[in-house]
Amino acid sequence: VGAVMFDKTGTITNGVPQVTRVLVLWDRARLPLRKVLAVVGTAEASSEHPLGMAVAKHCKEELGTETLGSCHDFQAVPGCGISCKVSNIEDLLQNSPKTQETNTPAAKQTPLLVTLQGATTDESSLVADTDSGSDSPSYSVLIGNRQWMLRNGLEVTTDVDDAMSSHETKGQTAILVAIDGVLCAMLAVADTVKPESALAVHTLSSMGIEVFMITGDNRRTARAIATQVGIRKVFAEVLPSHKVAKVQELQERGLKVAMVGDGVNDSPALAHADLGIAIGTGTDVAIEAADIVLIRNDLLDVVASIELSKKTVQRIRINFVFALIYNLLGIPIAAGVFMPVGLVLQPWMGSAAMAASSVSVVLSSLLLRLYKKTSVEEYESRAQSHKLSLSPSQVSTHVGMENHRCSPLS
């Protein structure tokens, strides 16, 4: 293996993202925060993407409910966003369980305030919506990245872009929300890096292996994650269908490529790579497409698998050399070359020598059972004098497949 390509979400990171901020653009949409959460949660409940599932979970927790509204005409464009229509959210717009209530008549006549942890917005947007009608209005919803909004005719202004960039430089993913054609909110979602990722990347690099990261996330977030784990080359904003093309690019450079991933979107790349390595906690499709499955969700096992393979190849070579020498000596004797000097191999000696040859090779191979995986402490001691993280200027970020952007849904 000359290059190892890591997927980001669920591989380099833990794959359990959490919503860290909800920013309601009150001056544009004039929508209460509770309505935004109800609409967004209902829309993302139909998504299978880890970020969408995290958003849906957050909305349920903040709304204090397990039941959301109705979602129909749901369409997802990988690497871009989703489009759908949402209805039947009236029940979610009632008073939240988190709302502080008093028994005074005056308090019952005033709108209640909903306090949501991690939300940043105008206080007026916290007022619960009490004017929802009984005709169950339907909302057209778009949720996704900048390109998705631009492709659907929505402008991302400078202030919104700056707010997104501030989170992306911290390694968080910023998601835009548009309801009925109006950009109304931004959500920041953070996914923590696995503690062993930086050590695994450093160890692979010290073995002379090129390490790459590939992700459909934006370049700022990808760069931030790469700096934390020490990856110098990043392919960002790559659509799932184009990950195979990136693997092919490296293979065309003459590199033997190992792909490490865990999701359905990674399975074509896992199958096309010279070596596919799937995380054991990943999807069944990825595990089926891979050549190696890591039972534990530990990236240091990628290093261990390469080390073990090198030990195996080394043992094969030792056996080959041993068998070659054995036969170079044994065959001439068995053929009678040394009969003039009285050196003759009797039939029973030949049978014994043949059996001894096979047994010796098998015993040599069984020495692999003595192999022990290098401990984390030893990896850490080797890397002690090296800086595992990088500065942003040391990371080379390439935006993948410029000509294949997401297209608007009809």
Coordinates of C-alpha atoms in Angstrom, one line a residue:
V1 CA 0.0 0.0 0.0
G2 CA 1.4 3.4 -1.0
A3 CA -1.6 5.6 -0.1
V4 CA -4.4 5.4 2.4
M5 CA -7.5 7.5 1.8
F6 CA -9.8 8.1 4.8
D7 CA -13.4 9.1 4.7
K8 CA -14.1 11.9 7.2
T9 CA -17.5 11.3 8.8
G10 CA -17.6 8.2 10.9
T11 CA -14.0 7.3 10.1
I12 CA -11.7 10.2 11.1
T13 CA -14.5 11.5 13.3
N14 CA -16.8 9.7 15.6
G15 CA -19.8 10.0 13.3
V16 CA -22.1 11.1 16.1
P17 CA -22.6 14.8 15.2
Q18 CA -24.4 17.2 17.5
V19 CA -26.1 20.5 16.8
T20 CA -24.1 23.3 18.6
R21 CA -26.0 26.4 17.4
V22 CA -29.3 27.4 15.8
L23 CA -29.3 30.9 14.3
V24 CA -32.7 32.2 13.2
L25 CA -32.6 34.9 10.6
W26 CA -35.4 36.9 12.2
D27 CA -35.0 40.0 10.0
R28 CA -35.8 37.9 6.9
A29 CA -38.3 35.2 7.7
R30 CA -40.0 36.5 10.9
L31 CA -40.6 32.9 11.9
P32 CA -40.6 31.8 15.5
L33 CA -37.8 29.5 16.6
R34 CA -40.2 26.8 17.6
K35 CA -41.8 26.7 14.1
V36 CA -38.3 26.6 12.5
L37 CA -37.4 23.6 14.7
A38 CA -40.7 21.9 14.0
V39 CA -40.3 22.2 10.2
V40 CA -36.6 21.3 10.1
G41 CA -37.0 18.4 12.5
T42 CA -39.9 17.0 10.4
A43 CA -37.9 17.4 7.2
E44 CA -34.7 15.8 8.5
A45 CA -36.6 12.9 10.1
S46 CA -36.7 11.3 6.7
S47 CA -33.0 11.7 6.1
E48 CA -30.5 8.9 6.5
H49 CA -27.5 11.2 6.6
P50 CA -25.7 11.4 9.9
L51 CA -26.0 15.2 10.0
G52 CA -29.7 15.0 9.2
M53 CA -30.3 12.5 11.9
A54 CA -28.4 14.7 14.4
V55 CA -30.6 17.7 13.4
A56 CA -33.8 15.7 13.7
K57 CA -32.7 14.4 17.2
H58 CA -31.9 17.9 18.4
C59 CA -35.2 19.2 17.2
K60 CA -37.1 16.4 19.0
E61 CA -35.2 17.1 22.2
E62 CA -35.8 20.8 22.1
L63 CA -39.5 20.5 21.2
G64 CA -39.9 17.8 23.9
T65 CA -41.6 15.3 21.6
E66 CA -40.9 12.1 19.8
T67 CA -43.6 12.7 17.2
L68 CA -43.1 15.3 14.4
G69 CA -45.2 16.4 11.5
S70 CA -45.8 14.9 8.1
C71 CA -43.1 15.0 5.3
H72 CA -43.8 14.3 1.7
D73 CA -42.2 14.8 -1.7
F74 CA -38.8 14.1 0.0
Q75 CA -35.8 14.1 -2.3
A76 CA -32.2 14.0 -1.2
V77 CA -29.2 15.0 -3.4
P78 CA -26.0 13.5 -1.9
G79 CA -23.4 16.1 -1.1
C80 CA -25.9 19.0 -1.5
G81 CA -29.0 18.8 0.6
I82 CA -32.7 17.8 0.7
S83 CA -36.0 19.1 -0.6
C84 CA -39.4 18.3 0.7
K85 CA -42.8 19.6 1.9
V86 CA -43.8 19.6 5.5
S87 CA -47.3 19.8 7.1
N88 CA -49.2 18.9 10.2
I89 CA -46.9 20.7 12.6
E90 CA -49.6 22.6 14.5
D91 CA -49.4 20.3 17.6
L92 CA -45.7 21.0 17.8
L93 CA -46.3 24.8 18.0
Q94 CA -48.1 24.6 21.3
N95 CA -46.4 25.4 24.6
S96 CA -43.1 23.5 25.1
P97 CA -42.6 21.3 28.2
K98 CA -39.5 23.5 28.8
T99 CA -41.6 26.6 29.0
Q100 CA -41.8 28.1 32.5
E101 CA -45.4 28.5 33.5
T102 CA -47.0 30.4 36.4
N103 CA -50.5 30.2 37.8
T104 CA -51.2 33.9 37.6
P105 CA -54.0 35.0 35.3
A106 CA -51.7 37.6 33.8
A107 CA -49.1 35.0 32.8
K108 CA -51.7 32.9 31.1
Q109 CA -52.7 35.8 28.8
T110 CA -49.2 36.6 27.6
P111 CA -47.2 34.5 25.1
L112 CA -44.7 32.2 26.7
L113 CA -41.0 32.2 26.0
V114 CA -39.2 29.1 24.8
T115 CA -35.6 28.8 26.1
L116 CA -33.6 26.5 23.9
Q117 CA -30.0 25.6 24.7
G118 CA -27.5 26.5 22.1
A119 CA -29.8 28.8 20.1
T120 CA -28.7 32.3 19.1
T121 CA -31.5 34.5 17.8
D122 CA -33.5 37.6 18.3
E123 CA -35.6 37.3 21.5
S124 CA -38.8 38.1 19.6
S125 CA -38.3 34.9 17.6
L126 CA -38.6 32.9 20.8
V127 CA -42.3 33.7 21.1
A128 CA -44.4 30.6 20.5
D129 CA -46.5 30.8 17.4
T130 CA -50.2 30.9 18.6
D131 CA -51.7 31.9 15.3
S132 CA -51.5 28.6 13.4
G133 CA -54.6 27.9 11.6
S134 CA -56.6 24.7 11.5
D135 CA -56.2 24.2 7.7
S136 CA -52.8 22.5 8.2
P137 CA -50.6 24.7 6.0
S138 CA -47.8 23.0 4.0
Y139 CA -44.3 24.4 3.9
S140 CA -41.8 24.0 1.1
V141 CA -38.4 23.2 2.7
L142 CA -34.8 23.3 1.4
I143 CA -32.0 22.2 3.7
G144 CA -28.3 22.0 2.6
N145 CA -25.1 23.8 1.8
R146 CA -24.4 27.0 -0.1
Q147 CA -24.4 25.4 -3.5
W148 CA -27.8 23.9 -2.8
M149 CA -29.3 27.2 -2.0
L150 CA -27.7 29.0 -4.9
R151 CA -28.9 26.3 -7.3
N152 CA -32.4 26.8 -6.1
G153 CA -32.3 30.5 -6.6
L154 CA -31.6 31.7 -3.1
E155 CA -29.0 34.3 -2.3
V156 CA -26.5 33.6 0.6
T157 CA -25.6 37.1 1.8
T158 CA -22.2 38.1 3.2
D159 CA -23.4 38.2 6.8
V160 CA -24.8 34.6 6.6
D161 CA -21.7 33.4 4.8
D162 CA -19.5 34.9 7.5
A163 CA -21.5 33.2 10.2
M164 CA -21.1 29.9 8.4
S165 CA -17.4 30.4 7.9
S166 CA -16.8 31.2 11.6
H167 CA -18.1 27.7 12.4
E168 CA -16.5 25.9 9.5
T169 CA -13.0 27.2 10.5
K170 CA -13.6 25.4 13.8
G171 CA -14.3 22.1 12.0
Q172 CA -18.1 22.3 12.3
T173 CA -20.6 21.9 9.4
A174 CA -22.9 24.8 8.7
I175 CA -26.3 24.0 7.2
L176 CA -28.7 26.5 5.7
V177 CA -32.5 26.3 6.0
A178 CA -35.0 27.8 3.6
I179 CA -38.8 27.7 4.2
D180 CA -41.2 28.7 1.4
G181 CA -38.4 30.2 -0.6
V182 CA -36.9 32.4 2.2
L183 CA -33.6 31.7 3.8
C184 CA -34.6 31.6 7.5
A185 CA -32.0 29.8 9.6
M186 CA -28.5 28.4 9.9
L187 CA -27.5 25.3 12.0
A188 CA -24.0 24.4 13.1
V189 CA -23.3 20.7 13.6
A190 CA -20.1 19.5 15.2
D191 CA -18.6 16.0 14.9
T192 CA -15.7 15.3 17.2
V193 CA -12.4 13.7 16.0
K194 CA -11.6 10.2 17.3
P195 CA -8.8 10.4 19.9
E196 CA -6.6 8.0 18.0
S197 CA -7.0 9.6 14.5
A198 CA -3.9 11.9 14.8
L199 CA -1.7 9.1 16.1
A200 CA -2.8 6.7 13.3
V201 CA -2.2 9.3 10.6
H202 CA 1.3 10.1 12.0
T203 CA 2.2 6.4 12.2
L204 CA 1.1 5.7 8.6
S205 CA 3.1 8.8 7.4
S206 CA 6.2 7.6 9.3
M207 CA 5.9 4.3 7.4
G208 CA 6.2 6.1 4.1
I209 CA 2.5 5.9 3.2
E210 CA 0.7 9.0 1.8
V211 CA -2.4 9.8 3.7
F212 CA -5.4 11.5 2.2
M213 CA -8.9 12.6 3.5
I214 CA -11.9 12.7 1.3
T215 CA -15.3 14.2 2.2
G216 CA -18.4 15.8 0.8
D217 CA -18.1 18.5 3.4
N218 CA -17.0 22.1 2.5
R219 CA -13.3 22.9 2.3
R220 CA -13.1 25.0 5.5
T221 CA -14.5 22.2 7.7
A222 CA -12.4 19.6 5.9
R223 CA -9.3 21.8 6.4
A224 CA -10.0 22.2 10.1
I225 CA -10.4 18.5 10.7
A226 CA -7.3 17.8 8.6
T227 CA -5.2 20.2 10.7
Q228 CA -6.3 18.4 13.9
V229 CA -5.2 15.0 12.7
G230 CA -2.2 15.9 10.6
I231 CA -3.4 15.1 7.1
R232 CA -1.7 17.3 4.5
K233 CA -3.8 16.4 1.4
V234 CA -7.6 16.8 1.4
F235 CA -10.3 16.3 -1.2
A236 CA -13.3 18.3 -0.1
E237 CA -16.8 18.8 -1.5
V238 CA -16.6 15.5 -3.3
L239 CA -19.9 13.9 -4.2
P240 CA -20.3 10.3 -3.1
S241 CA -20.5 9.1 -6.7
H242 CA -17.2 10.6 -7.4
K243 CA -15.1 9.1 -4.6
V244 CA -14.3 6.2 -7.0
A245 CA -12.8 8.7 -9.5
K246 CA -10.5 10.0 -6.7
V247 CA -9.3 6.5 -6.0
Q248 CA -8.7 6.0 -9.7
E249 CA -6.7 9.3 -9.9
L250 CA -4.3 8.0 -7.2
Q251 CA -4.1 4.6 -8.9
E252 CA -3.2 6.3 -12.2
R253 CA -0.2 7.8 -10.4
G254 CA 1.0 4.2 -9.8
L255 CA 0.0 4.1 -6.1
K256 CA -1.6 1.0 -4.4
V257 CA -4.5 2.6 -2.7
A258 CA -6.3 1.5 0.5
M259 CA -9.7 3.1 1.2
V260 CA -11.0 3.3 4.7
G261 CA -14.7 4.1 5.1
D262 CA -17.9 3.1 7.0
G263 CA -20.9 4.3 5.0
V264 CA -23.1 3.2 2.1
N265 CA -21.6 6.1 0.0
D266 CA -18.1 4.7 0.6
S267 CA -18.8 1.2 -0.7
P268 CA -18.1 1.8 -4.4
A269 CA -14.7 3.3 -3.5
L270 CA -14.0 0.5 -1.1
A271 CA -14.7 -2.1 -3.8
H272 CA -12.6 -0.2 -6.4
A273 CA -9.5 0.4 -4.2
D274 CA -6.7 -2.0 -4.2
L275 CA -7.5 -2.6 -0.5
G276 CA -10.9 -1.8 1.0
I277 CA -11.0 -1.4 4.8
A278 CA -14.3 -1.1 6.5
I279 CA -15.0 0.0 10.0
G280 CA -16.9 -2.8 11.8
T281 CA -19.5 -0.4 13.2
G282 CA -20.3 0.8 9.7
T283 CA -23.1 -0.2 7.3
D284 CA -23.5 -3.7 6.1
V285 CA -23.0 -2.6 2.5
A286 CA -19.6 -1.1 3.3
I287 CA -18.6 -4.2 5.2
E288 CA -19.6 -6.4 2.3
A289 CA -17.6 -4.3 -0.2
A290 CA -14.4 -4.2 1.8
D291 CA -11.5 -6.7 1.9
I292 CA -10.7 -6.1 5.5
V293 CA -13.2 -5.4 8.3
L294 CA -11.9 -3.8 11.5
I295 CA -14.0 -5.3 14.3
R296 CA -13.3 -2.4 16.7
N297 CA -13.9 1.2 15.8
D298 CA -10.2 2.0 16.1
L299 CA -8.1 3.6 13.4
L300 CA -4.9 2.2 14.9
D301 CA -6.1 -1.2 13.7
V302 CA -5.5 0.1 10.1
V303 CA -1.9 0.5 11.1
A304 CA -1.9 -3.0 12.7
S305 CA -3.5 -4.6 9.6
I306 CA -0.7 -3.1 7.4
E307 CA 2.0 -4.2 9.9
L308 CA 0.5 -7.7 10.1
S309 CA 0.4 -8.0 6.3
K310 CA 4.1 -6.9 6.1
K311 CA 4.9 -9.6 8.7
T312 CA 3.0 -12.2 6.6
V313 CA 4.8 -11.3 3.4
Q314 CA 8.1 -11.3 5.2
R315 CA 7.3 -14.9 6.4
I316 CA 6.4 -15.9 2.9
R317 CA 9.7 -14.7 1.6
I318 CA 11.6 -16.5 4.4
N319 CA 9.8 -19.7 3.6
F320 CA 10.5 -19.3 -0.1
V321 CA 14.2 -18.8 0.5
F322 CA 14.3 -21.7 3.0
A323 CA 12.5 -24.0 0.5
L324 CA 14.7 -22.9 -2.3
I325 CA 17.9 -23.7 -0.5
Y326 CA 16.5 -27.0 0.8
N327 CA 15.6 -28.1 -2.8
L328 CA 18.8 -26.8 -4.3
L329 CA 20.7 -29.2 -2.0
G330 CA 18.2 -32.1 -1.9
I331 CA 17.3 -32.5 -5.6
P332 CA 20.8 -33.0 -6.9
I333 CA 21.4 -35.6 -4.2
A334 CA 18.1 -37.4 -5.0
A335 CA 19.0 -37.3 -8.8
G336 CA 22.3 -39.1 -8.0
V337 CA 24.6 -36.3 -9.0
F338 CA 26.9 -37.2 -6.0
M339 CA 26.8 -41.0 -6.5
P340 CA 30.4 -41.1 -7.7
V341 CA 31.5 -39.9 -4.3
G342 CA 29.2 -42.3 -2.5
L343 CA 26.5 -39.8 -1.5
V344 CA 23.2 -41.6 -2.2
L345 CA 19.7 -40.7 -1.0
Q346 CA 17.7 -43.8 -0.2
P347 CA 13.9 -43.8 -1.0
W348 CA 12.9 -43.7 2.7
M349 CA 15.3 -40.7 3.1
G350 CA 13.7 -38.9 0.2
S351 CA 10.2 -39.4 1.8
A352 CA 11.4 -38.2 5.1
A353 CA 13.1 -35.2 3.6
M354 CA 9.9 -34.3 1.6
A355 CA 7.8 -34.5 4.8
A356 CA 10.4 -32.5 6.8
S357 CA 10.4 -29.8 4.1
S358 CA 6.6 -29.4 4.4
V359 CA 6.6 -29.5 8.2
S360 CA 9.4 -27.0 8.5
V361 CA 7.5 -24.5 6.2
V362 CA 4.3 -25.0 8.2
L363 CA 6.1 -24.5 11.5
S364 CA 7.8 -21.4 10.2
S365 CA 4.4 -20.0 9.1
L366 CA 2.9 -20.8 12.5
L367 CA 5.4 -18.4 14.1
L368 CA 3.0 -15.7 13.0
R369 CA 0.9 -16.7 15.9
L370 CA 3.5 -15.0 18.1
Y371 CA 2.8 -11.6 16.4
K372 CA 1.5 -9.0 18.9
K373 CA 0.0 -5.8 17.8
T374 CA 2.1 -2.7 18.8
S375 CA 0.6 -1.1 21.8
V376 CA -0.8 2.5 21.8
E377 CA 1.9 3.5 24.4
E378 CA 4.6 2.5 22.0
Y379 CA 3.0 4.4 19.1
E380 CA 2.8 7.4 21.4
S381 CA 6.4 7.1 22.5
R382 CA 7.5 7.1 18.9
A383 CA 5.5 10.2 18.1
Q384 CA 6.4 12.0 21.3
S385 CA 8.9 14.3 19.6
H386 CA 6.6 15.1 16.6
K387 CA 3.7 17.5 16.4
L388 CA 0.7 15.5 15.3
S389 CA -1.4 18.5 14.3
L390 CA -0.7 21.0 11.4
S391 CA -1.3 24.6 10.7
P392 CA -3.9 25.4 8.1
S393 CA -1.2 26.6 5.7
Q394 CA 0.3 23.1 5.7
V395 CA -2.9 21.5 4.4
S396 CA -3.5 21.2 0.7
T397 CA -7.2 21.3 0.0
H398 CA -8.6 20.3 -3.4
V399 CA -12.3 20.8 -4.3
G400 CA -13.3 17.6 -6.1
M401 CA -15.1 17.4 -9.4
E402 CA -15.8 21.1 -10.2
N403 CA -17.9 20.2 -13.2
H404 CA -20.2 17.9 -11.3
R405 CA -22.2 20.1 -8.9
C406 CA -25.6 19.4 -7.5
S407 CA -28.5 20.3 -9.7
P408 CA -31.8 21.8 -8.6
L409 CA -34.8 19.5 -8.1
S410 CA -37.8 20.0 -10.2

